[in-house]
Coordinates of C-alpha atoms in Angstrom, one line a residue:
M1 CA 4.1 1.6 -35.3
R2 CA 6.9 -0.2 -36.5
S3 CA 7.2 -3.4 -39.0
V4 CA 9.1 -6.4 -37.2
D5 CA 9.5 -9.4 -39.8
G6 CA 6.7 -8.1 -42.0
V7 CA 4.4 -8.1 -38.4
V8 CA 3.2 -4.3 -38.0
G9 CA 1.9 -3.2 -34.6
P10 CA 2.7 -1.3 -31.8
S11 CA 6.1 -0.3 -31.0
V12 CA 7.6 -3.1 -28.9
A13 CA 10.8 -4.8 -28.6
V14 CA 10.7 -8.2 -30.8
R15 CA 14.1 -9.1 -32.3
P16 CA 13.9 -9.1 -35.9
S17 CA 16.2 -12.4 -36.2
V18 CA 12.9 -14.4 -35.6
P19 CA 11.8 -15.6 -39.0
V20 CA 8.8 -14.7 -40.4
P21 CA 7.2 -18.2 -40.6
H22 CA 8.2 -18.9 -37.2
I23 CA 6.2 -16.3 -35.9
L24 CA 3.0 -16.9 -38.1
S25 CA 3.2 -20.6 -37.0
A26 CA 2.8 -19.4 -33.7
M27 CA 0.0 -16.9 -34.6
T28 CA -3.3 -17.5 -32.5
H29 CA -6.5 -16.0 -32.2
V30 CA -8.8 -14.9 -29.6
G31 CA -12.3 -15.1 -31.0
N32 CA -12.0 -12.7 -33.7
R33 CA -8.9 -11.0 -32.0
V34 CA -5.5 -11.5 -34.1
M35 CA -2.7 -12.4 -31.5
V36 CA 0.3 -12.8 -33.7
R37 CA 2.6 -10.1 -32.0
S38 CA 1.5 -11.5 -28.6
A39 CA 1.9 -15.0 -29.6
A40 CA 5.6 -14.0 -30.8
L41 CA 6.4 -12.0 -27.8
Q42 CA 5.4 -15.0 -25.7
E43 CA 7.9 -17.2 -27.8
R44 CA 10.7 -15.0 -27.3
A45 CA 10.0 -14.3 -23.6
E46 CA 10.2 -18.2 -23.0
K47 CA 13.8 -18.1 -24.3
Y48 CA 14.8 -15.8 -21.5
L49 CA 12.3 -15.8 -18.6
A50 CA 11.4 -19.0 -16.5
G51 CA 8.1 -20.2 -17.8
G52 CA 8.1 -17.0 -20.1
V53 CA 6.8 -14.8 -17.2
D54 CA 7.9 -12.5 -13.9
S55 CA 5.0 -13.8 -12.2
P56 CA 3.3 -17.2 -12.6
V57 CA -0.4 -16.2 -12.9
R58 CA 0.4 -14.2 -15.9
A59 CA 1.1 -17.5 -17.9
F60 CA -2.7 -18.1 -17.9
R61 CA -2.1 -21.8 -17.0
A62 CA -5.3 -21.8 -15.0
V63 CA -7.6 -20.8 -17.6
G64 CA -5.8 -21.7 -20.9
G65 CA -5.0 -20.2 -24.0
H66 CA -2.5 -17.4 -24.7
P67 CA -2.1 -14.5 -22.8
P68 CA -2.1 -11.1 -24.3
F69 CA 1.2 -8.8 -24.0
V70 CA 0.3 -5.4 -23.0
V71 CA 1.9 -2.3 -24.3
S72 CA -0.4 0.5 -23.1
A73 CA -3.2 1.5 -20.7
N74 CA -5.2 4.3 -20.0
G75 CA -8.3 4.5 -17.9
A76 CA -10.1 1.2 -17.9
T77 CA -8.6 0.1 -21.0
L78 CA -5.7 -2.2 -21.9
V79 CA -4.2 -2.3 -25.5
D80 CA -2.3 -5.4 -26.5
A81 CA 0.8 -5.9 -28.9
D82 CA -1.8 -6.6 -31.8
G83 CA -3.8 -3.3 -31.2
N84 CA -6.9 -5.3 -29.2
K85 CA -8.4 -3.5 -26.2
Y86 CA -9.9 -4.8 -23.3
V87 CA -12.0 -3.7 -20.3
D88 CA -9.5 -4.1 -17.3
M89 CA -11.1 -6.0 -14.4
F90 CA -8.0 -6.9 -12.5
G91 CA -6.5 -3.2 -12.3
S92 CA -2.7 -4.5 -11.9
W93 CA -4.1 -6.5 -9.2
G94 CA -6.1 -3.8 -7.4
P95 CA -3.9 -0.4 -7.0
M96 CA -5.0 1.2 -9.9
L97 CA -8.0 2.8 -8.1
F98 CA -8.3 5.8 -10.7
G99 CA -7.6 3.7 -13.7
H100 CA -4.4 3.7 -15.6
A101 CA -2.2 6.7 -16.7
F102 CA -4.0 8.8 -14.1
P103 CA -2.9 12.3 -15.1
P104 CA -1.9 13.7 -11.8
A105 CA 0.3 10.9 -10.7
V106 CA 1.9 10.7 -14.4
A107 CA 2.7 14.4 -14.1
A108 CA 4.1 13.8 -10.6
I109 CA 6.4 10.9 -11.9
C110 CA 7.6 12.8 -14.7
D111 CA 8.6 15.8 -12.5
A112 CA 10.1 13.6 -10.1
A113 CA 12.1 11.8 -12.5
A114 CA 13.7 14.9 -13.9
R115 CA 15.5 15.3 -10.7
S116 CA 16.6 11.3 -10.5
A117 CA 14.8 8.1 -10.0
S118 CA 16.7 7.2 -6.8
F119 CA 18.9 8.7 -4.2
G120 CA 19.4 6.2 -1.4
A121 CA 18.9 9.0 1.0
S122 CA 16.1 10.9 2.8
T123 CA 13.8 13.1 0.9
P124 CA 11.1 15.5 2.1
A125 CA 8.5 13.5 0.0
E126 CA 8.7 10.4 2.3
A127 CA 7.0 12.5 5.6
D128 CA 4.8 14.1 2.8
L129 CA 3.3 10.9 1.9
A130 CA 3.3 9.3 5.3
D131 CA 1.2 12.2 6.8
L132 CA -1.5 11.1 4.1
V133 CA -1.1 7.7 4.8
Q134 CA -1.5 8.3 8.5
R135 CA -4.9 10.6 7.6
C136 CA -6.4 7.7 6.2
F137 CA -5.0 5.0 8.7
P138 CA -4.9 6.6 12.1
S139 CA -3.6 3.3 13.4
M140 CA -0.2 3.7 11.7
Q141 CA 1.3 6.3 14.4
K142 CA 4.7 5.4 12.8
M143 CA 5.4 3.9 9.7
R144 CA 8.4 2.8 7.2
F145 CA 8.2 2.4 3.4
V146 CA 9.4 -0.3 1.6
S147 CA 9.4 -1.8 -2.0
S148 CA 6.6 -4.1 -2.1
G149 CA 3.8 -5.8 -0.2
T150 CA 5.8 -8.8 0.2
E151 CA 8.5 -6.8 1.8
A152 CA 6.1 -4.9 4.2
C153 CA 4.4 -8.3 5.2
M154 CA 7.9 -10.1 5.8
S155 CA 9.0 -6.9 7.8
A156 CA 6.0 -6.6 9.7
I157 CA 6.2 -10.2 11.1
R158 CA 9.8 -9.9 11.6
L159 CA 9.0 -6.8 13.9
A160 CA 6.2 -8.9 15.7
R161 CA 8.7 -11.5 16.4
G162 CA 11.3 -9.0 17.5
F163 CA 8.6 -7.1 19.6
T164 CA 7.3 -10.2 21.7
G165 CA 10.3 -12.5 21.6
R166 CA 8.1 -15.2 20.3
P167 CA 8.7 -17.4 17.1
F168 CA 5.1 -18.7 15.7
V169 CA 2.9 -16.6 13.4
I170 CA -0.8 -17.7 12.9
K171 CA -2.1 -16.9 9.1
F172 CA -5.1 -18.3 7.4
E173 CA -5.5 -20.7 4.8
G174 CA -6.0 -19.0 1.1
C175 CA -4.5 -15.9 2.3
Y176 CA -1.6 -14.4 0.6
H177 CA 1.1 -12.5 2.3
G178 CA 3.9 -12.3 -0.4
H179 CA 6.1 -15.1 -1.1
S180 CA 8.6 -15.0 1.8
D181 CA 9.3 -18.2 2.9
G182 CA 7.3 -18.3 6.2
L183 CA 4.1 -17.2 4.7
L184 CA 3.8 -19.7 1.7
V185 CA 2.2 -22.2 3.9
K186 CA -1.6 -22.8 2.6
A187 CA -1.2 -19.3 0.8
G188 CA -3.8 -18.1 -1.9
S189 CA -3.1 -16.1 -4.9
G190 CA -0.7 -17.9 -7.3
V191 CA 0.2 -20.7 -5.0
A192 CA -3.9 -21.6 -4.9
T193 CA -4.0 -21.0 -8.5
F194 CA -1.3 -23.6 -9.2
G195 CA -2.7 -26.1 -6.3
I196 CA 0.7 -26.0 -4.5
P197 CA 0.4 -26.5 -0.5
G198 CA 3.3 -24.4 -0.1
S199 CA 6.5 -24.0 -1.9
A200 CA 9.8 -26.1 -2.7
G201 CA 12.8 -24.5 -1.1
V202 CA 11.0 -23.4 2.1
P203 CA 12.8 -25.5 4.9
D204 CA 10.7 -27.3 7.2
E205 CA 12.4 -25.4 10.0
T206 CA 10.8 -22.2 9.0
A207 CA 7.5 -23.7 7.6
M208 CA 7.1 -25.4 11.4
H209 CA 6.6 -21.7 12.8
T210 CA 3.7 -20.7 10.9
L211 CA 0.3 -22.1 11.9
A212 CA -2.3 -22.1 9.1
L213 CA -5.8 -22.1 10.3
P214 CA -9.3 -21.8 8.4
Y215 CA -10.6 -18.1 7.8
N216 CA -13.8 -17.2 9.6
D217 CA -13.2 -19.9 12.4
L218 CA -12.4 -18.0 15.7
G219 CA -12.4 -21.7 17.7
A220 CA -9.4 -22.4 15.9
V221 CA -7.6 -19.5 16.6
E222 CA -8.3 -20.1 20.3
A223 CA -7.0 -23.6 20.1
A224 CA -3.8 -22.8 18.5
F225 CA -3.3 -20.2 21.2
E226 CA -3.9 -22.8 23.8
A227 CA -1.8 -25.4 22.1
H228 CA 1.1 -23.1 21.6
P229 CA 1.0 -20.9 25.1
E230 CA 3.0 -17.5 25.0
L231 CA 4.7 -18.5 21.9
V232 CA 2.5 -16.9 19.3
A233 CA 4.2 -13.7 18.1
C234 CA 1.3 -12.5 15.9
V235 CA -1.8 -13.2 13.6
I236 CA -1.4 -12.0 10.2
V237 CA -4.9 -11.7 8.2
E238 CA -6.2 -10.2 5.3
P239 CA -9.5 -8.5 6.9
V240 CA -11.2 -9.0 3.4
V241 CA -9.6 -12.0 1.5
G242 CA -8.6 -11.4 -2.0
N243 CA -6.2 -13.9 -2.5
A244 CA -8.5 -16.6 -2.7
G245 CA -11.2 -14.9 -4.4
T246 CA -13.2 -12.3 -2.3
I247 CA -14.2 -13.6 1.1
A248 CA -15.9 -11.2 3.5
P249 CA -15.2 -11.6 7.3
A250 CA -18.2 -13.2 9.3
A251 CA -19.8 -10.8 11.6
G252 CA -17.6 -10.3 14.7
Y253 CA -14.7 -12.3 13.1
L254 CA -12.4 -9.6 13.2
A255 CA -13.4 -8.0 16.6
G256 CA -12.9 -11.5 17.7
L257 CA -9.3 -11.6 16.6
R258 CA -8.3 -8.5 18.0
A259 CA -9.7 -9.7 21.6
L260 CA -7.7 -13.1 21.3
T261 CA -4.7 -11.5 20.4
K262 CA -5.1 -9.0 23.2
K263 CA -5.7 -11.8 25.7
H264 CA -2.5 -13.9 24.6
G265 CA -0.1 -11.0 24.1
A266 CA 0.3 -11.3 20.7
L267 CA 0.0 -8.6 17.9
L268 CA -2.6 -8.4 15.1
I269 CA -1.5 -7.5 11.8
F270 CA -4.2 -6.5 9.3
D271 CA -2.5 -7.1 5.6
E272 CA -4.3 -4.3 3.6
V273 CA -2.3 -4.7 0.8
M274 CA -5.3 -5.5 -1.4
T275 CA -8.0 -3.7 0.8
G276 CA -6.0 -0.6 1.9
F277 CA -7.6 2.6 0.0
R278 CA -9.7 0.4 -2.0
L279 CA -12.7 -0.6 0.4
S280 CA -12.7 3.1 2.0
A281 CA -9.9 5.6 2.6
G282 CA -8.8 3.9 5.8
G283 CA -9.4 0.3 4.2
A284 CA -11.2 -2.5 5.8
Q285 CA -10.1 -1.5 9.2
E286 CA -12.2 1.7 8.6
L287 CA -15.2 -0.2 6.9
Y288 CA -15.3 -2.2 9.9
G289 CA -15.0 0.5 12.8
M290 CA -11.8 -0.9 13.7
H291 CA -9.5 1.9 12.6
V292 CA -9.0 3.9 16.3
G293 CA -8.7 3.0 19.6
D294 CA -8.1 -0.5 21.0
A295 CA -10.1 -2.0 18.4
A296 CA -7.4 -0.8 15.7
P297 CA -4.5 -3.5 14.5
D298 CA -1.3 -3.6 16.0
L299 CA 0.1 -3.3 12.6
T300 CA -1.0 -2.7 9.3
T301 CA 0.7 -3.4 5.7
L302 CA -0.2 -1.6 2.6
G303 CA 1.1 -2.2 -1.1
K304 CA 1.4 -0.8 -4.4
I305 CA -1.6 1.2 -4.2
V306 CA 0.1 3.5 -1.7
G307 CA 2.3 4.8 -4.9
G308 CA -0.4 4.8 -7.3
G309 CA 0.7 1.2 -8.6
L310 CA 4.3 1.8 -8.4
P311 CA 6.5 -0.6 -6.6
V312 CA 6.1 0.3 -3.1
G313 CA 4.7 -0.8 0.2
V314 CA 4.6 0.3 3.8
F315 CA 4.3 -1.2 7.3
G316 CA 3.4 0.9 10.5
G317 CA 1.2 0.8 13.7
R318 CA 1.7 1.3 17.1
A319 CA 4.8 3.7 17.9
E320 CA 6.0 1.7 21.1
V321 CA 6.2 -1.3 18.3
M322 CA 7.5 0.5 15.5
D323 CA 10.4 2.0 17.6
K324 CA 12.0 -1.6 18.0
L325 CA 13.1 -1.0 14.2
A326 CA 16.6 0.0 13.7
P327 CA 18.1 2.6 14.3
L328 CA 16.1 3.0 17.3
G329 CA 15.7 -0.5 18.1
P330 CA 17.1 -4.2 17.5
V331 CA 15.1 -5.4 14.7
Y332 CA 16.9 -4.6 11.3
Q333 CA 15.2 -3.8 8.2
A334 CA 16.7 -1.5 5.3
G335 CA 16.3 -1.0 1.6
T336 CA 18.1 1.3 -1.0
L337 CA 15.0 2.0 -2.6
S338 CA 12.8 2.2 0.3
G339 CA 11.0 5.9 0.0
N340 CA 11.9 5.8 -3.6
P341 CA 11.2 9.4 -4.9
L342 CA 9.3 8.2 -8.2
A343 CA 6.8 6.3 -5.8
M344 CA 6.7 8.6 -3.1
A345 CA 5.7 11.7 -6.1
A346 CA 3.1 9.2 -7.3
G347 CA 1.2 8.2 -3.9
I348 CA 1.3 11.9 -3.0
A349 CA -0.6 13.0 -6.3
T350 CA -2.8 9.8 -5.9
L351 CA -3.7 10.0 -2.1
G352 CA -4.0 13.9 -2.2
H353 CA -6.6 13.3 -4.9
L354 CA -8.3 10.6 -2.9
L355 CA -8.5 12.8 0.2
V356 CA -10.2 15.7 -1.7
H357 CA -12.8 13.5 -3.5
R358 CA -13.2 10.5 -1.4
K359 CA -17.2 10.8 -1.0
E360 CA -17.9 10.8 -4.7
I361 CA -15.1 8.3 -5.5
Y362 CA -16.4 5.6 -3.1
A363 CA -20.0 6.1 -4.0
G364 CA -19.1 5.8 -7.7
L365 CA -17.1 2.8 -7.1
E366 CA -20.0 1.2 -5.1
E367 CA -22.3 1.8 -7.8
T368 CA -20.3 0.3 -10.8
A369 CA -18.7 -2.7 -8.9
A370 CA -22.7 -3.6 -8.0
A371 CA -23.7 -3.1 -11.7
I372 CA -21.3 -5.5 -13.1
A373 CA -21.3 -8.0 -10.0
D374 CA -24.7 -8.3 -9.6
G375 CA -25.5 -8.1 -13.4
V376 CA -23.6 -10.9 -14.3
A377 CA -24.9 -13.1 -11.4
K378 CA -28.3 -12.2 -12.9
I379 CA -27.3 -13.3 -16.2
A380 CA -26.0 -16.4 -14.9
A381 CA -29.0 -17.3 -13.4
E382 CA -30.9 -16.8 -16.5
H383 CA -28.5 -19.6 -18.1
G384 CA -29.2 -21.8 -15.0
I385 CA -25.7 -21.6 -13.8
A386 CA -24.6 -21.9 -10.4
L387 CA -22.8 -19.0 -9.4
T388 CA -22.1 -17.4 -6.0
T389 CA -20.8 -13.7 -6.2
N390 CA -18.9 -12.3 -3.2
R391 CA -18.3 -8.6 -3.4
V392 CA -17.2 -5.9 -0.8
G393 CA -17.1 -2.7 -2.1
S394 CA -15.2 -2.4 -5.4
M395 CA -13.4 -5.9 -5.3
F396 CA -15.5 -8.8 -6.2
T397 CA -15.4 -12.5 -7.3
W398 CA -17.8 -14.8 -9.2
F399 CA -17.2 -18.4 -7.9
F400 CA -18.8 -21.3 -9.9
T401 CA -20.3 -22.9 -7.1
P402 CA -23.7 -23.0 -5.7
T403 CA -22.8 -23.0 -2.1
A404 CA -21.5 -20.0 0.1
V405 CA -18.0 -19.3 0.0
T406 CA -16.9 -18.2 3.4
D407 CA -13.2 -19.6 3.6
F408 CA -10.9 -21.3 1.2
A409 CA -12.2 -24.9 1.7
S410 CA -15.6 -23.7 0.3
A411 CA -13.7 -21.4 -2.6
S412 CA -12.0 -24.7 -3.5
A413 CA -15.3 -26.5 -4.4
S414 CA -15.7 -24.1 -7.3
D415 CA -15.8 -25.5 -10.5
T416 CA -12.6 -24.0 -12.2
A417 CA -12.9 -25.6 -15.5
A418 CA -16.2 -23.6 -15.7
F419 CA -14.2 -20.4 -14.5
A420 CA -11.8 -21.2 -17.3
R421 CA -14.2 -21.3 -20.1
F422 CA -15.9 -18.2 -18.8
H423 CA -12.5 -16.4 -18.9
R424 CA -11.6 -17.1 -22.2
G425 CA -15.1 -16.3 -23.6
M426 CA -14.7 -12.9 -21.7
L427 CA -11.3 -12.3 -23.2
E428 CA -12.6 -12.9 -26.5
R429 CA -15.2 -10.4 -26.1
G430 CA -12.9 -7.7 -24.8
V431 CA -13.0 -8.0 -21.1
W432 CA -9.8 -9.2 -19.1
L433 CA -10.8 -10.9 -15.9
P434 CA -8.0 -11.8 -13.5
P435 CA -6.6 -15.3 -15.0
S436 CA -7.6 -17.6 -12.0
Q437 CA -10.7 -18.5 -9.8
Y438 CA -9.0 -17.4 -6.9
E439 CA -8.3 -13.8 -7.4
A440 CA -10.4 -10.8 -6.9
A441 CA -11.8 -8.7 -9.7
F442 CA -11.7 -4.9 -9.2
V443 CA -13.1 -1.6 -10.8
S444 CA -11.7 1.7 -10.9
A445 CA -13.1 5.1 -10.9
A446 CA -12.4 5.1 -14.7
H447 CA -15.0 2.5 -15.3
G448 CA -18.4 4.0 -15.8
E449 CA -21.6 3.3 -17.8
R450 CA -19.9 2.1 -21.0
E451 CA -17.7 -0.6 -19.1
V452 CA -20.5 -1.8 -17.5
E453 CA -22.4 -2.4 -20.7
L454 CA -19.4 -3.8 -22.3
V455 CA -18.7 -6.3 -19.2
L456 CA -22.5 -7.4 -19.2
Q457 CA -22.5 -7.7 -23.3
A458 CA -19.5 -9.9 -23.0
A459 CA -21.2 -12.1 -20.2
R460 CA -24.1 -12.9 -22.0
G461 CA -22.1 -14.4 -24.7
A462 CA -19.4 -16.0 -22.4
L463 CA -21.7 -17.6 -20.0
K464 CA -23.4 -19.5 -23.1
D465 CA -20.2 -20.7 -24.0
T466 CA -19.5 -22.0 -20.4
V467 CA -22.4 -24.3 -20.2
R468 CA -21.6 -25.8 -23.6

């Protein structure tokens, strides 16, 4: 513990030059939780960081209140700078499948770090991790590691264009594939949270080659292909949407996309940055029987879950497509931190554990997620609150709307003000939900009966607050 200007709490960097009265004037409470240090840290961050954050949704603009500053986490628990504890229901936006500070991953990272954090050269660990990825995703005949899910999706699309010689990309409204220029058209995640249709700084000449269509509507996809004959390079889709809240594919939808892309000579890209390893060891494509043979996507993108939560991504697929990448082909992609040894080590430890224990892991995740998602839905019904619960495996969303949510338009009908009140009520009671109606919640293998009861207990009070 360290005393900073008379404020005592976990050891975190707060400049001692900030006057005590100034810090105390920023003091805030979340319910009975004092957040003196988090408020001071936010005030300091705003001096140096745009909006005081390094990713927009962390600012809590969609839900109101002051965001806690996290200083540590273990298992299913987050701890803020004031020592408050929270049940973590967003898991670093999905990748913490085994909870925070997973001991095998921590040990592997420390061991790798002792040999250097980066080489900028090939290492044996890259192929070791690739082998584990391919065991889970057999459709990824060849792959390449990058540093993020954004980079994986951006690179996959460049590769699809290079392979087909075509310019257009079909994506779906509310699906987020990272913040590269051409993919911010009607995107989900923070773009949806802030009500931004695209992004300033993206030239029309770039956006014009992205066709954003309604999710779960095969007719719209067929019409787009017919309107742009032999011009569509690929269709990229979140097979289960997570960045507009959780939205499952309609029966036959994914198979229909596979059939249409084959018919029109375009590639099909499954963005499994969020669903990969979470819904099953082989992600959504295994869950929906599309992981092998002609049903499989041409390319797949994966994100930080591959590295146990460290900054890493991977894209891969059919060998003939991947062989178009330099140094074998004309499509250029590179990165000094690609195949970073720390991320590779954490990934090997994480996926190795997953492959050994996959049966019990997914059974446990299913049971816990159902208990939380259905339990809160039942409490909402008892309070007469209109709530639609969408869940696929261990990812789910409570939409504050009485109607079914099947695409971004129906998700947008949700009462976001009610969600904001619910979010604040849950946070006051020690449960940290994703701070947006348009983001999925997640459970980990570290969530158990205790966390289920804490969430349900918090919801009983928070839902009362929601209807006031």
